[in-house]
XYZ file of C-alpha atoms in Angstrom:
449
model
C 47.846 9.777 -35.563
C 48.097 12.787 -33.408
C 44.535 13.363 -32.756
C 44.392 9.646 -31.480
C 47.197 10.136 -29.030
C 45.627 13.415 -27.789
C 42.252 11.689 -27.367
C 43.909 8.887 -25.505
C 45.282 11.235 -23.144
C 42.496 13.073 -22.439
C 40.703 9.814 -21.608
C 43.440 8.815 -19.296
C 43.394 12.490 -17.524
C 39.573 12.208 -17.135
C 39.563 8.666 -16.115
C 42.345 10.004 -13.478
C 40.239 12.824 -12.089
C 37.455 10.449 -12.019
C 39.237 8.254 -9.804
C 40.918 10.789 -7.830
C 37.468 12.329 -7.208
C 36.090 9.108 -5.887
C 39.254 8.670 -3.751
C 38.317 11.855 -1.867
C 35.036 11.064 -1.945
C 35.643 7.823 0.176
C 38.365 9.307 2.192
C 36.350 12.246 3.298
C 33.591 9.964 4.906
C 30.693 11.254 3.105
C 29.770 7.653 1.798
C 29.588 6.500 5.565
C 26.410 8.918 5.877
C 25.247 8.577 2.567
C 25.144 4.664 2.627
C 23.514 4.726 6.401
C 20.986 7.349 5.152
C 20.263 4.968 2.058
C 20.049 1.693 4.682
C 17.612 3.628 6.920
C 15.337 4.769 3.919
C 15.284 1.066 2.454
C 14.340 -0.342 5.722
C 11.493 2.083 5.929
C 10.342 1.159 2.705
C 10.139 -2.724 3.654
C 13.233 -3.138 0.723
C 15.061 -5.657 2.957
C 17.740 -7.110 0.522
C 18.711 -3.631 -0.617
C 18.980 -2.689 2.860
C 21.148 -5.641 3.965
C 23.165 -5.109 0.933
C 23.654 -1.235 2.074
C 24.845 -2.503 5.467
C 27.353 -4.522 4.017
C 28.784 -1.627 1.981
C 28.559 0.246 5.603
C 30.762 -1.840 7.144
C 33.255 -1.930 3.998
C 33.391 1.648 4.165
C 33.622 1.496 8.274
C 30.569 3.581 9.229
C 30.054 3.372 12.686
C 29.667 0.025 14.033
C 27.238 0.670 16.692
C 24.866 2.400 13.929
C 25.095 -0.419 11.705
C 24.201 -2.977 14.692
C 21.350 -0.575 15.258
C 19.985 -0.601 11.699
C 20.287 -4.442 11.958
C 18.457 -4.458 14.787
C 15.677 -2.548 13.357
C 15.314 -4.988 10.772
C 14.934 -7.825 13.357
C 12.365 -6.108 15.069
C 10.300 -5.442 11.715
C 10.700 -8.928 10.559
C 10.120 -10.242 14.097
C 12.965 -12.079 14.777
C 13.044 -12.206 18.674
C 16.143 -13.794 19.183
C 18.137 -11.682 16.946
C 16.573 -8.665 18.254
C 16.894 -9.727 21.880
C 20.979 -10.493 20.998
C 21.386 -7.150 18.946
C 19.561 -5.037 22.377
C 22.531 -6.760 24.226
C 25.097 -5.982 22.007
C 24.261 -2.394 21.693
C 23.798 -2.079 25.461
C 27.337 -3.247 25.798
C 28.695 -0.566 23.377
C 27.008 2.015 25.305
C 24.418 3.018 22.801
C 21.976 5.847 23.121
C 19.673 3.937 25.694
C 16.273 5.896 24.798
C 16.972 4.454 21.376
C 17.018 1.063 22.428
C 14.017 1.582 24.772
C 12.113 2.962 21.817
C 12.943 -0.194 19.693
C 12.048 -2.448 22.405
C 8.598 -0.680 23.260
C 7.904 -0.858 19.300
C 8.800 -4.313 19.413
C 5.957 -5.054 21.832
C 3.611 -3.117 20.580
C 3.575 -4.724 17.294
C 3.320 -8.207 18.989
C -0.181 -7.005 20.733
C 1.680 -6.023 23.992
C 0.915 -1.860 23.678
C 1.242 -1.044 27.237
C 4.590 0.274 27.282
C 4.426 2.191 23.926
C 0.925 3.910 24.738
C 2.012 5.226 28.059
C 4.736 7.067 26.121
C 2.658 7.970 22.927
C 2.704 11.775 23.960
C 6.032 12.361 24.869
C 7.336 10.355 21.900
C 4.798 12.512 19.398
C 6.456 15.597 21.118
C 9.899 14.615 20.250
C 9.114 13.572 16.746
C 11.864 10.945 16.173
C 11.011 7.462 14.256
C 7.210 8.799 13.910
C 6.616 6.495 10.852
C 8.228 3.469 12.893
C 5.915 4.443 16.126
C 3.102 4.562 14.128
C 3.470 1.178 12.309
C 4.240 -0.939 15.196
C 1.098 0.735 16.863
C -1.121 0.017 14.018
C 0.084 -3.582 13.929
C -0.567 -4.041 17.441
C -4.175 -2.557 17.136
C -4.648 -4.580 14.133
C -3.848 -7.754 16.370
C -6.030 -6.933 18.859
C -8.779 -5.776 16.688
C -8.963 -2.077 17.726
C -9.549 -1.057 14.674
C -10.747 2.403 15.712
C -7.307 3.019 17.421
C -5.596 1.867 14.093
C -7.594 3.921 11.863
C -6.893 6.974 14.132
C -3.107 6.278 13.864
C -3.391 5.861 9.995
C -5.057 9.146 9.578
C -2.125 10.870 11.464
C 0.403 8.840 9.618
C -0.809 9.656 6.287
C -1.373 13.560 7.018
C 2.514 13.916 8.229
C 3.897 11.394 5.486
C 2.023 11.625 2.346
C 4.594 10.252 0.428
C 4.751 6.824 2.507
C 3.215 3.693 1.130
C 3.369 1.733 4.352
C -0.084 3.436 5.845
C -1.985 2.715 2.699
C -0.694 -0.945 2.758
C -1.779 -1.439 6.344
C -5.053 0.547 5.660
C -5.714 -1.886 2.727
C -5.121 -4.969 5.153
C -7.521 -3.578 7.750
C -10.277 -3.216 4.857
C -9.753 -6.439 3.390
C -10.124 -8.302 6.805
C -13.303 -6.277 6.923
C -14.155 -7.761 3.393
C -14.736 -4.103 1.988
C -12.534 -5.359 -1.176
C -13.116 -2.282 -3.409
C -11.535 0.382 -0.940
C -8.808 -2.021 0.006
C -7.852 -2.476 -3.771
C -7.547 1.264 -4.073
C -5.268 1.207 -0.651
C -3.141 -1.375 -2.230
C -2.738 0.381 -5.438
C -2.025 3.630 -3.742
C 0.645 1.766 -2.136
C 2.329 0.479 -5.087
C 2.012 4.010 -6.751
C 4.091 5.275 -4.155
C 6.503 2.252 -3.845
C 6.650 -0.109 -7.161
C 8.581 -2.602 -5.145
C 6.188 -2.675 -2.190
C 5.706 -6.512 -2.356
C 3.026 -7.069 0.388
C 0.931 -4.415 -1.417
C 1.327 -6.410 -4.622
C 0.537 -9.632 -2.772
C -2.703 -8.172 -1.075
C -3.862 -6.470 -4.414
C -3.605 -9.871 -6.099
C -5.152 -11.581 -3.068
C -8.319 -9.160 -3.574
C -8.364 -10.095 -7.177
C -8.850 -13.650 -6.548
C -11.372 -13.187 -4.328
C -13.338 -11.430 -7.194
C -12.345 -14.020 -9.658
C -9.913 -11.895 -11.415
C -6.845 -14.480 -11.754
C -5.441 -13.576 -14.967
C -5.133 -9.922 -13.736
C -3.678 -10.968 -10.492
C -0.505 -12.719 -12.101
C 1.517 -9.990 -12.728
C 1.107 -8.746 -9.186
C 2.068 -12.159 -7.589
C 5.329 -11.987 -10.173
C 6.086 -8.696 -8.269
C 5.957 -10.224 -4.970
C 8.037 -13.057 -6.145
C 10.755 -10.667 -7.578
C 11.006 -8.310 -4.989
C 9.918 -10.246 -1.810
C 11.999 -11.341 0.897
C 11.558 -14.553 -0.572
C 9.929 -15.708 -4.100
C 8.009 -18.462 -2.526
C 4.456 -16.804 -1.882
C 4.697 -15.168 -5.301
C 5.343 -18.370 -7.114
C 2.727 -20.398 -4.858
C 0.219 -17.279 -5.850
C 0.617 -17.611 -9.483
C 0.235 -21.312 -9.279
C -3.063 -20.823 -7.734
C -3.922 -18.349 -10.616
C -3.103 -20.952 -13.097
C -4.981 -23.710 -11.415
C -7.944 -21.492 -11.133
C -7.543 -20.977 -14.994
C -7.207 -24.578 -15.674
C -3.805 -24.034 -17.003
C -2.511 -26.992 -14.576
C 1.064 -27.606 -16.047
C 1.893 -24.123 -15.644
C 0.652 -24.377 -11.969
C 2.757 -27.193 -11.313
C 5.967 -25.230 -12.848
C 5.514 -22.405 -10.533
C 5.043 -24.965 -7.596
C 8.122 -26.652 -8.375
C 9.668 -23.279 -8.445
C 8.599 -22.401 -5.148
C 9.519 -26.143 -3.769
C 12.984 -25.422 -4.610
C 13.498 -22.097 -2.834
C 16.895 -22.596 -0.874
C 16.089 -20.687 2.598
C 12.732 -22.169 3.832
C 12.897 -19.919 6.905
C 13.243 -17.000 4.995
C 10.470 -18.196 2.852
C 8.214 -18.182 6.369
C 9.382 -14.716 7.368
C 8.120 -13.567 3.374
C 4.490 -15.263 4.096
C 4.329 -13.458 7.184
C 5.156 -10.072 5.593
C 2.236 -10.508 3.297
C -0.295 -11.160 5.988
C 0.053 -14.798 6.695
C 0.238 -16.446 10.418
C 3.572 -18.617 10.938
C 1.427 -21.904 10.692
C -0.464 -21.226 7.798
C 2.982 -19.891 6.022
C 4.556 -23.642 6.792
C 1.495 -25.072 5.079
C 0.667 -23.071 2.136
C 3.127 -24.696 -0.445
C 1.694 -28.085 0.293
C -1.779 -27.046 0.538
C -1.615 -25.590 -3.125
C 0.046 -28.993 -4.188
C -2.890 -30.726 -2.731
C -5.412 -28.146 -4.650
C -3.542 -28.908 -7.995
C -3.615 -32.624 -7.283
C -7.504 -32.061 -6.639
C -7.874 -30.072 -9.762
C -6.239 -33.535 -11.702
C -8.644 -35.814 -10.134
C -5.561 -37.321 -8.149
C -7.142 -38.268 -4.768
C -4.201 -39.928 -3.658
C -1.598 -37.545 -4.355
C -4.039 -34.662 -2.823
C -4.519 -36.804 0.167
C -0.538 -36.904 0.680
C -0.385 -33.120 0.313
C -3.333 -32.288 2.473
C -2.441 -34.570 4.919
C 1.157 -32.794 4.745
C -0.170 -29.272 5.170
C -2.161 -30.067 8.049
C 0.984 -31.406 9.725
C 2.378 -28.204 9.332
C -1.003 -26.466 10.453
C -3.673 -28.484 12.085
C -5.890 -25.625 12.488
C -6.516 -24.970 8.940
C -10.017 -26.378 8.950
C -10.818 -25.788 5.631
C -8.369 -28.159 4.254
C -10.325 -30.678 6.360
C -13.113 -30.288 4.203
C -11.019 -31.000 1.253
C -9.268 -33.813 2.618
C -12.398 -35.419 4.126
C -13.960 -35.527 0.607
C -10.916 -36.854 -0.896
C -10.781 -39.882 1.357
C -14.298 -40.459 1.068
C -13.948 -40.486 -2.659
C -11.015 -43.365 -1.967
C -13.149 -45.130 0.174
C -11.903 -44.200 3.229
C -15.093 -43.214 4.535
C -14.142 -43.393 8.366
C -11.574 -41.358 8.609
C -13.018 -38.705 5.650
C -16.017 -38.732 7.999
C -14.009 -37.558 10.843
C -12.194 -34.869 9.014
C -15.748 -33.354 7.956
C -17.094 -33.762 11.389
C -13.968 -31.533 12.880
C -14.633 -29.346 9.813
C -18.012 -28.707 10.745
C -17.470 -28.157 14.374
C -14.866 -25.424 13.590
C -17.359 -23.806 11.130
C -20.180 -23.387 13.676
C -17.596 -22.257 16.343
C -16.503 -19.330 14.165
C -20.148 -18.456 13.159
C -20.689 -18.032 16.865
C -17.732 -15.614 16.767
C -19.328 -12.931 14.129
C -22.174 -11.845 16.491
C -19.097 -11.151 18.699
C -17.122 -9.126 16.158
C -20.201 -7.266 15.728
C -20.172 -6.169 19.206
C -16.498 -5.442 19.662
C -16.564 -3.411 16.263
C -19.320 -1.478 18.261
C -17.728 -1.350 21.491
C -13.856 -2.054 21.742
C -14.382 -2.460 25.400
C -16.552 -5.743 25.404
C -14.591 -7.760 27.817
C -16.924 -11.112 27.455
C -16.805 -10.851 23.421
C -13.233 -10.345 23.423
C -13.039 -13.540 25.710
C -15.477 -15.553 23.375
C -13.517 -14.983 20.543
C -10.146 -15.546 22.188
C -11.596 -18.943 23.329
C -12.887 -20.109 19.784
C -9.329 -18.933 18.351
C -7.601 -20.628 20.953
C -9.225 -24.206 20.462
C -9.907 -24.019 16.735
C -7.839 -21.374 14.673
C -4.924 -20.541 16.113
C -3.513 -20.631 19.636
C -1.165 -17.395 19.285
C -4.104 -15.554 17.923
C -6.267 -16.852 20.809
C -3.661 -15.533 23.254
C -3.593 -12.223 21.700
C -7.541 -11.925 22.005
C -7.450 -13.409 25.628
C -4.854 -10.754 26.743
C -6.717 -7.923 25.042
C -9.739 -8.533 27.432
C -7.579 -8.429 30.265
C -6.277 -5.218 29.259
C -9.915 -3.975 29.488
C -10.821 -6.251 32.692
C -7.283 -7.378 34.560
C -9.959 -9.080 36.873
C -11.819 -10.891 34.113
C -11.959 -14.205 36.007
C -13.227 -16.619 32.859
C -10.112 -15.252 30.611
C -7.679 -16.007 33.682
C -9.246 -19.498 34.044
C -8.752 -20.405 30.622
C -5.286 -19.066 30.325
C -4.195 -20.984 33.376
C -5.578 -23.979 32.089
C -3.769 -23.553 28.406
C -0.430 -22.622 29.760
C -0.445 -25.815 32.129
C -1.304 -28.125 29.620
C 1.116 -26.358 27.389
C 4.177 -26.272 29.465
C 6.520 -27.903 27.387
C 5.710 -25.538 24.300
C 7.631 -22.724 25.780
C 9.959 -21.647 28.626
C 7.594 -19.192 29.937
C 4.705 -21.051 30.243
C 5.252 -22.610 33.533
C 5.181 -19.229 34.981
C 2.191 -17.787 33.181
C 0.073 -20.978 34.429
C 1.125 -20.167 37.847
C 0.207 -16.550 37.546
C -3.088 -17.129 36.097
C -3.928 -19.899 38.611
C -2.811 -17.348 41.239
C -5.340 -14.677 39.780
C -8.062 -17.184 39.606
C -7.646 -18.151 43.405
C -7.719 -14.688 44.291
C -10.736 -14.030 42.175
C -12.967 -17.076 42.713
C -15.401 -16.254 45.528
C -14.711 -18.143 48.760
C -17.434 -20.419 49.938
C -19.280 -19.003 52.883
C -19.312 -21.785 55.838
C -22.522 -22.169 57.638
C -22.739 -20.307 61.215
C -22.345 -22.920 64.039
C -25.279 -22.750 66.160
């Protein structure tokens, strides 16, 4: 009995000491720094859910409000949340936050969306200062990938990997670059290297699964899509990926189960962000779920169901030319020949336009400063594939030749016919129209005898 009492006292004393230690730990302010550092690391590793959780704890333990706001600003930048990012900049300016850090975030936001001018001007000084090097490298690489300046992207990736060999992100981005070039085996190696360094890297897992699908390894791809579903910003991309694998494996009921899970994801806007993080455009992201439903119904020989879903996908992304082929065939099979033929004609028109880009891409690969090739690719992208990609390509042509008349003319026409799409388009239309007038040769009037 006495031993039990002594044991109970020891437990109570031990518990009391642990409690006292925790109180002293929290009162000392140590958790503030620890939690903020944890959040910084999670953000750098693209671990969004954990970083949000850490920042909530940081608020609970009264970490400096401005620093919490800054880390939320960084998350908004990396996720491409423009409105949230702009609001965060204004809030931190009102809090008299370090202006140099805010400028650096602004330059990185611009760079990762394809406007590299200001960040490039500061590269030498920023690299000398040595702050936020991984973030700067990432923003530069994303910008170079968008503007198809793969030579520059590779240079930054080499520096990044040399200085930060334990960072998974440069391996992931190099994998994306290689996959885009259809160098699938090296891309797979890079994605695997990223996952070895960060086993929860959902975008690398998705990329690896996508490469496996390209090489008909659908069964092997499933665990990586599952990993993406478990650790991504939203499970939807992973669920749709698994569904595709089961469809390709002719396990159609299992594919349907995963599509239903994907469809019941609560936050659809978060799902769109998750799609974009694994490499999809926003318009593709909104169509992916309905596109896969359509493919599943085609696999079941249910043309009417497929037509319904494929039309829904094309409403979300009218530029998905491959879907038009499947829709056209399904319509023809259902006796709707006129509409089906129209869809197939649009498919063929886009295919031919894209084929015209192949030699242009080769020219850009050999000479990134080939303005005419960039203009031609931008024109095709603008009209057939993605207006946003087209605008990036056309602006990249103006970066190398600010006075390229055909590019200014095309942009002036595009913005003038899409003024209602964006508040800035009226101003941009006028800007490019002014350039067209300045650059257009004046007709020489005949001399009066």
